[in-house]
């Protein structure tokens, strides 16, 4: 079981599943969502349109189509207001529910973007801590299950913030790249 922090483009990763920071419609959008839909091709939206959307904190799985990843797990992060509207709890659920789906499909490698920290405005210093704690908690709960979890940041700055957060929290991790 391991957490790997890396910088890169999540759409290029050949893992069992990549996680999409979607919106409630699950029909695509900007940011990482747009990049995933572009790389996967139109069949992804077709399948997403059968899912009936998702609430913040929920996660749903589809095929990856033209992506190198086999599956896409779509989750809807919280829109950040002031940190007093259950944002951390909802964000935690995004990570936990995505990991639960991955486990139920028997997946052993899963890559997350930094959910909610773009268009949804969650400060990454806080969001990265929620992400790392939620992932670490999940991996410790099912220590019998070997899973590699990648935290993929788009920018160099976000990459440094994730590493700093992991150090501050004392979360065991590896750095790639
Ligand atoms: N690989 C990895 N990370 C990426 C990539 C990529 N190719 N592209 C962007 N990021 P955002 P949100 C990072 O805005 O805040 C969409 O329109 C980016 O730098 O994609 O959850 C949806 O449809 C940032 O750190 O997602 C929703 O409406 C992180 O991904 C809304 O945005 C998340 O930024 C969701 O907003």
mmCIF file of C-alpha atoms and ligand atoms in Angstrom:
data_model
loop_
_atom_site.group_PDB
_atom_site.id
_atom_site.type_symbol
_atom_site.label_atom_id
_atom_site.label_comp_id
_atom_site.label_asym_id
_atom_site.label_seq_id
_atom_site.Cartn_x
_atom_site.Cartn_y
_atom_site.Cartn_z
ATOM 1 C CA UNK A 1 0.000 0.000 0.000
ATOM 2 C CA UNK A 2 1.421 3.337 -0.922
ATOM 3 C CA UNK A 3 0.727 6.972 -1.671
ATOM 4 C CA UNK A 4 2.732 8.469 -4.510
ATOM 5 C CA UNK A 5 2.863 12.214 -5.081
ATOM 6 C CA UNK A 6 3.703 13.245 -8.622
ATOM 7 C CA UNK A 7 3.343 16.105 -11.044
ATOM 8 C CA UNK A 8 1.857 15.564 -14.499
ATOM 9 C CA UNK A 9 -1.125 15.168 -16.758
ATOM 10 C CA UNK A 10 -3.511 12.598 -15.312
ATOM 11 C CA UNK A 11 -4.937 11.777 -18.759
ATOM 12 C CA UNK A 12 -1.593 10.242 -19.760
ATOM 13 C CA UNK A 13 -1.383 7.718 -16.939
ATOM 14 C CA UNK A 14 -1.675 4.018 -17.566
ATOM 15 C CA UNK A 15 -3.310 3.022 -14.316
ATOM 16 C CA UNK A 16 -6.399 0.965 -13.518
ATOM 17 C CA UNK A 17 -8.449 4.112 -12.865
ATOM 18 C CA UNK A 18 -8.125 7.859 -12.953
ATOM 19 C CA UNK A 19 -10.488 10.008 -10.937
ATOM 20 C CA UNK A 20 -12.333 12.879 -12.570
ATOM 21 C CA UNK A 21 -13.155 16.090 -10.683
ATOM 22 C CA UNK A 22 -16.585 16.360 -12.272
ATOM 23 C CA UNK A 23 -19.698 18.453 -11.673
ATOM 24 C CA UNK A 24 -23.123 17.122 -10.653
ATOM 25 C CA UNK A 25 -24.273 16.652 -14.246
ATOM 26 C CA UNK A 26 -21.331 14.280 -14.949
ATOM 27 C CA UNK A 27 -21.542 15.492 -18.537
ATOM 28 C CA UNK A 28 -18.163 17.193 -18.782
ATOM 29 C CA UNK A 29 -16.832 20.681 -18.178
ATOM 30 C CA UNK A 30 -13.524 22.529 -18.013
ATOM 31 C CA UNK A 31 -10.282 21.816 -16.137
ATOM 32 C CA UNK A 32 -9.320 18.198 -15.607
ATOM 33 C CA UNK A 33 -12.882 17.119 -16.497
ATOM 34 C CA UNK A 34 -12.556 18.687 -19.954
ATOM 35 C CA UNK A 35 -9.116 17.149 -20.444
ATOM 36 C CA UNK A 36 -10.381 13.669 -19.490
ATOM 37 C CA UNK A 37 -13.394 13.879 -21.819
ATOM 38 C CA UNK A 38 -11.225 15.116 -24.698
ATOM 39 C CA UNK A 39 -8.713 12.325 -24.245
ATOM 40 C CA UNK A 40 -11.341 9.600 -23.716
ATOM 41 C CA UNK A 41 -13.453 10.571 -26.730
ATOM 42 C CA UNK A 42 -17.234 11.000 -27.143
ATOM 43 C CA UNK A 43 -18.174 7.538 -25.851
ATOM 44 C CA UNK A 44 -17.316 8.681 -22.351
ATOM 45 C CA UNK A 45 -20.015 11.352 -22.398
ATOM 46 C CA UNK A 46 -22.450 8.830 -23.844
ATOM 47 C CA UNK A 47 -21.895 6.504 -20.903
ATOM 48 C CA UNK A 48 -21.916 9.393 -18.414
ATOM 49 C CA UNK A 49 -25.320 10.478 -19.685
ATOM 50 C CA UNK A 50 -26.773 7.174 -18.453
ATOM 51 C CA UNK A 51 -25.595 7.708 -14.864
ATOM 52 C CA UNK A 52 -28.190 10.247 -13.718
ATOM 53 C CA UNK A 53 -25.625 12.707 -12.363
ATOM 54 C CA UNK A 54 -24.077 12.611 -8.887
ATOM 55 C CA UNK A 55 -24.263 14.592 -5.673
ATOM 56 C CA UNK A 56 -21.207 16.249 -4.117
ATOM 57 C CA UNK A 57 -19.152 13.546 -2.395
ATOM 58 C CA UNK A 58 -20.541 10.716 -4.519
ATOM 59 C CA UNK A 59 -18.528 8.715 -7.055
ATOM 60 C CA UNK A 60 -19.526 6.712 -10.131
ATOM 61 C CA UNK A 61 -17.440 4.588 -12.489
ATOM 62 C CA UNK A 62 -17.273 4.365 -16.296
ATOM 63 C CA UNK A 63 -14.940 2.851 -18.852
ATOM 64 C CA UNK A 64 -11.888 4.854 -19.927
ATOM 65 C CA UNK A 65 -12.388 4.430 -23.704
ATOM 66 C CA UNK A 66 -9.414 6.069 -25.505
ATOM 67 C CA UNK A 67 -7.588 6.865 -22.264
ATOM 68 C CA UNK A 68 -4.591 4.765 -21.241
ATOM 69 C CA UNK A 69 -6.460 4.185 -17.960
ATOM 70 C CA UNK A 70 -9.012 1.356 -18.012
ATOM 71 C CA UNK A 71 -11.611 3.112 -15.845
ATOM 72 C CA UNK A 72 -12.662 6.615 -14.897
ATOM 73 C CA UNK A 73 -14.177 7.249 -11.488
ATOM 74 C CA UNK A 74 -16.195 10.452 -11.566
ATOM 75 C CA UNK A 75 -16.623 12.303 -8.314
ATOM 76 C CA UNK A 76 -18.115 15.696 -7.513
ATOM 77 C CA UNK A 77 -16.136 17.864 -5.130
ATOM 78 C CA UNK A 78 -17.561 20.593 -2.920
ATOM 79 C CA UNK A 79 -17.731 24.167 -4.157
ATOM 80 C CA UNK A 80 -15.636 26.005 -1.567
ATOM 81 C CA UNK A 81 -17.392 28.859 0.247
ATOM 82 C CA UNK A 82 -15.669 29.567 3.558
ATOM 83 C CA UNK A 83 -14.779 26.142 4.961
ATOM 84 C CA UNK A 84 -17.847 26.165 7.234
ATOM 85 C CA UNK A 85 -20.234 24.453 4.836
ATOM 86 C CA UNK A 86 -19.085 20.838 5.248
ATOM 87 C CA UNK A 87 -16.534 21.281 2.483
ATOM 88 C CA UNK A 88 -13.942 19.082 4.209
ATOM 89 C CA UNK A 89 -16.438 16.288 4.896
ATOM 90 C CA UNK A 90 -17.698 16.301 1.319
ATOM 91 C CA UNK A 91 -14.151 16.311 -0.037
ATOM 92 C CA UNK A 92 -13.253 13.405 2.270
ATOM 93 C CA UNK A 93 -16.248 11.468 0.897
ATOM 94 C CA UNK A 94 -15.020 12.068 -2.674
ATOM 95 C CA UNK A 95 -11.747 10.304 -1.898
ATOM 96 C CA UNK A 96 -13.267 7.579 0.249
ATOM 97 C CA UNK A 97 -16.119 6.742 -2.135
ATOM 98 C CA UNK A 98 -13.765 6.699 -5.131
ATOM 99 C CA UNK A 99 -11.429 4.315 -3.301
ATOM 100 C CA UNK A 100 -14.350 2.103 -2.248
ATOM 101 C CA UNK A 101 -15.464 1.759 -5.867
ATOM 102 C CA UNK A 102 -11.898 1.011 -6.930
ATOM 103 C CA UNK A 103 -11.627 -1.701 -4.308
ATOM 104 C CA UNK A 104 -14.988 -3.208 -5.240
ATOM 105 C CA UNK A 105 -13.743 -3.499 -8.844
ATOM 106 C CA UNK A 106 -10.496 -5.084 -7.651
ATOM 107 C CA UNK A 107 -8.376 -2.207 -8.945
ATOM 108 C CA UNK A 108 -4.838 -1.832 -7.657
ATOM 109 C CA UNK A 109 -3.704 1.495 -9.095
ATOM 110 C CA UNK A 110 -5.724 4.691 -8.976
ATOM 111 C CA UNK A 111 -4.743 8.296 -9.704
ATOM 112 C CA UNK A 112 -6.444 11.347 -8.204
ATOM 113 C CA UNK A 113 -6.225 14.950 -9.343
ATOM 114 C CA UNK A 114 -6.471 17.614 -6.676
ATOM 115 C CA UNK A 115 -10.263 17.648 -6.449
ATOM 116 C CA UNK A 116 -12.041 21.015 -5.976
ATOM 117 C CA UNK A 117 -8.871 23.098 -6.022
ATOM 118 C CA UNK A 118 -9.432 24.608 -9.475
ATOM 119 C CA UNK A 119 -12.794 26.038 -10.558
ATOM 120 C CA UNK A 120 -14.347 25.037 -7.222
ATOM 121 C CA UNK A 121 -11.915 27.249 -5.290
ATOM 122 C CA UNK A 122 -10.816 24.987 -2.397
ATOM 123 C CA UNK A 123 -7.460 26.280 -1.081
ATOM 124 C CA UNK A 124 -4.984 23.548 -1.981
ATOM 125 C CA UNK A 125 -3.056 23.863 1.303
ATOM 126 C CA UNK A 126 -6.211 22.618 3.082
ATOM 127 C CA UNK A 127 -7.595 20.370 0.349
ATOM 128 C CA UNK A 128 -4.315 18.454 0.017
ATOM 129 C CA UNK A 129 -4.425 17.633 3.731
ATOM 130 C CA UNK A 130 -7.979 16.319 3.509
ATOM 131 C CA UNK A 131 -7.007 14.286 0.437
ATOM 132 C CA UNK A 132 -3.910 12.748 2.030
ATOM 133 C CA UNK A 133 -5.661 11.974 5.326
ATOM 134 C CA UNK A 134 -8.643 10.386 3.580
ATOM 135 C CA UNK A 135 -6.411 8.228 1.357
ATOM 136 C CA UNK A 136 -4.117 7.257 4.231
ATOM 137 C CA UNK A 137 -7.110 6.391 6.403
ATOM 138 C CA UNK A 138 -8.570 4.182 3.686
ATOM 139 C CA UNK A 139 -5.283 2.381 3.033
ATOM 140 C CA UNK A 140 -4.771 1.720 6.717
ATOM 141 C CA UNK A 141 -8.321 0.415 7.141
ATOM 142 C CA UNK A 142 -7.770 -2.172 4.413
ATOM 143 C CA UNK A 143 -4.084 -2.865 4.875
ATOM 144 C CA UNK A 144 -4.673 -6.386 3.524
ATOM 145 C CA UNK A 145 -5.471 -4.887 0.118
ATOM 146 C CA UNK A 146 -2.485 -3.766 -1.958
ATOM 147 C CA UNK A 147 -3.365 -0.519 -3.674
ATOM 148 C CA UNK A 148 -1.155 2.142 -5.192
ATOM 149 C CA UNK A 149 -2.699 5.607 -4.968
ATOM 150 C CA UNK A 150 -1.210 8.450 -6.994
ATOM 151 C CA UNK A 151 -1.857 12.100 -6.131
ATOM 152 C CA UNK A 152 -1.278 13.910 -9.409
ATOM 153 C CA UNK A 153 -0.780 17.657 -9.387
ATOM 154 C CA UNK A 154 -0.820 19.716 -12.526
ATOM 155 C CA UNK A 155 1.573 22.461 -11.429
ATOM 156 C CA UNK A 156 4.970 22.403 -9.784
ATOM 157 C CA UNK A 157 3.641 24.673 -7.033
ATOM 158 C CA UNK A 158 0.794 22.264 -6.179
ATOM 159 C CA UNK A 159 3.291 19.390 -6.215
ATOM 160 C CA UNK A 160 5.388 21.168 -3.546
ATOM 161 C CA UNK A 161 2.282 21.872 -1.477
ATOM 162 C CA UNK A 162 1.274 18.191 -1.498
ATOM 163 C CA UNK A 163 4.734 17.130 -0.375
ATOM 164 C CA UNK A 164 4.710 19.744 2.373
ATOM 165 C CA UNK A 165 1.250 18.625 3.541
ATOM 166 C CA UNK A 166 2.288 14.974 3.622
ATOM 167 C CA UNK A 167 5.321 15.890 5.728
ATOM 168 C CA UNK A 168 3.265 18.033 8.110
ATOM 169 C CA UNK A 169 0.699 15.272 8.579
ATOM 170 C CA UNK A 170 3.337 12.544 8.870
ATOM 171 C CA UNK A 171 1.630 10.609 6.072
ATOM 172 C CA UNK A 172 3.903 7.973 4.564
ATOM 173 C CA UNK A 173 4.450 8.701 0.886
ATOM 174 C CA UNK A 174 6.812 8.459 -2.049
ATOM 175 C CA UNK A 175 7.633 11.225 -4.494
ATOM 176 C CA UNK A 176 7.870 10.433 -8.190
ATOM 177 C CA UNK A 177 9.622 12.607 -10.765
HETATM 178 N N1 LIG B 1 -4.024 16.491 -14.941
HETATM 179 C C1 LIG B 1 -3.960 16.642 -13.604
HETATM 180 N N2 LIG B 1 -4.520 17.686 -12.952
HETATM 181 C C2 LIG B 1 -5.158 18.616 -13.690
HETATM 182 C C3 LIG B 1 -5.258 18.534 -15.105
HETATM 183 C C4 LIG B 1 -4.664 17.397 -15.732
HETATM 184 N N3 LIG B 1 -4.709 17.216 -17.062
HETATM 185 N N4 LIG B 1 -5.959 19.619 -15.551
HETATM 186 C C5 LIG B 1 -6.249 20.359 -14.470
HETATM 187 N N5 LIG B 1 -5.774 19.764 -13.351
HETATM 188 P P1 LIG B 1 -10.618 21.629 -11.781
HETATM 189 P P2 LIG B 1 -12.576 21.422 -9.569
HETATM 190 C C6 LIG B 1 -5.883 20.204 -11.954
HETATM 191 O O1 LIG B 1 -11.011 23.036 -12.040
HETATM 192 O O2 LIG B 1 -11.917 22.533 -8.847
HETATM 193 C C7 LIG B 1 -14.895 21.513 -14.198
HETATM 194 O O3 LIG B 1 -15.406 22.425 -15.132
HETATM 195 C C8 LIG B 1 -6.041 21.668 -11.686
HETATM 196 O O4 LIG B 1 -4.780 22.329 -11.748
HETATM 197 O O5 LIG B 1 -10.414 20.724 -12.943
HETATM 198 O O6 LIG B 1 -12.944 20.172 -8.819
HETATM 199 C C9 LIG B 1 -15.924 20.483 -13.751
HETATM 200 O O7 LIG B 1 -16.815 20.149 -14.791
HETATM 201 C C10 LIG B 1 -6.610 21.651 -10.270
HETATM 202 O O8 LIG B 1 -5.557 21.566 -9.316
HETATM 203 O O9 LIG B 1 -11.721 20.882 -10.843
HETATM 204 C C11 LIG B 1 -16.597 21.179 -12.613
HETATM 205 O O10 LIG B 1 -17.621 22.044 -13.068
HETATM 206 C C12 LIG B 1 -7.388 20.346 -10.213
HETATM 207 O O11 LIG B 1 -7.053 19.643 -11.419
HETATM 208 C C13 LIG B 1 -15.501 21.978 -11.975
HETATM 209 O O12 LIG B 1 -14.549 22.237 -13.004
HETATM 210 C C14 LIG B 1 -8.881 20.510 -10.135
HETATM 211 O O13 LIG B 1 -9.296 21.628 -10.896
HETATM 212 C C15 LIG B 1 -14.807 21.198 -10.868
HETATM 213 O O14 LIG B 1 -13.864 22.022 -10.250
#
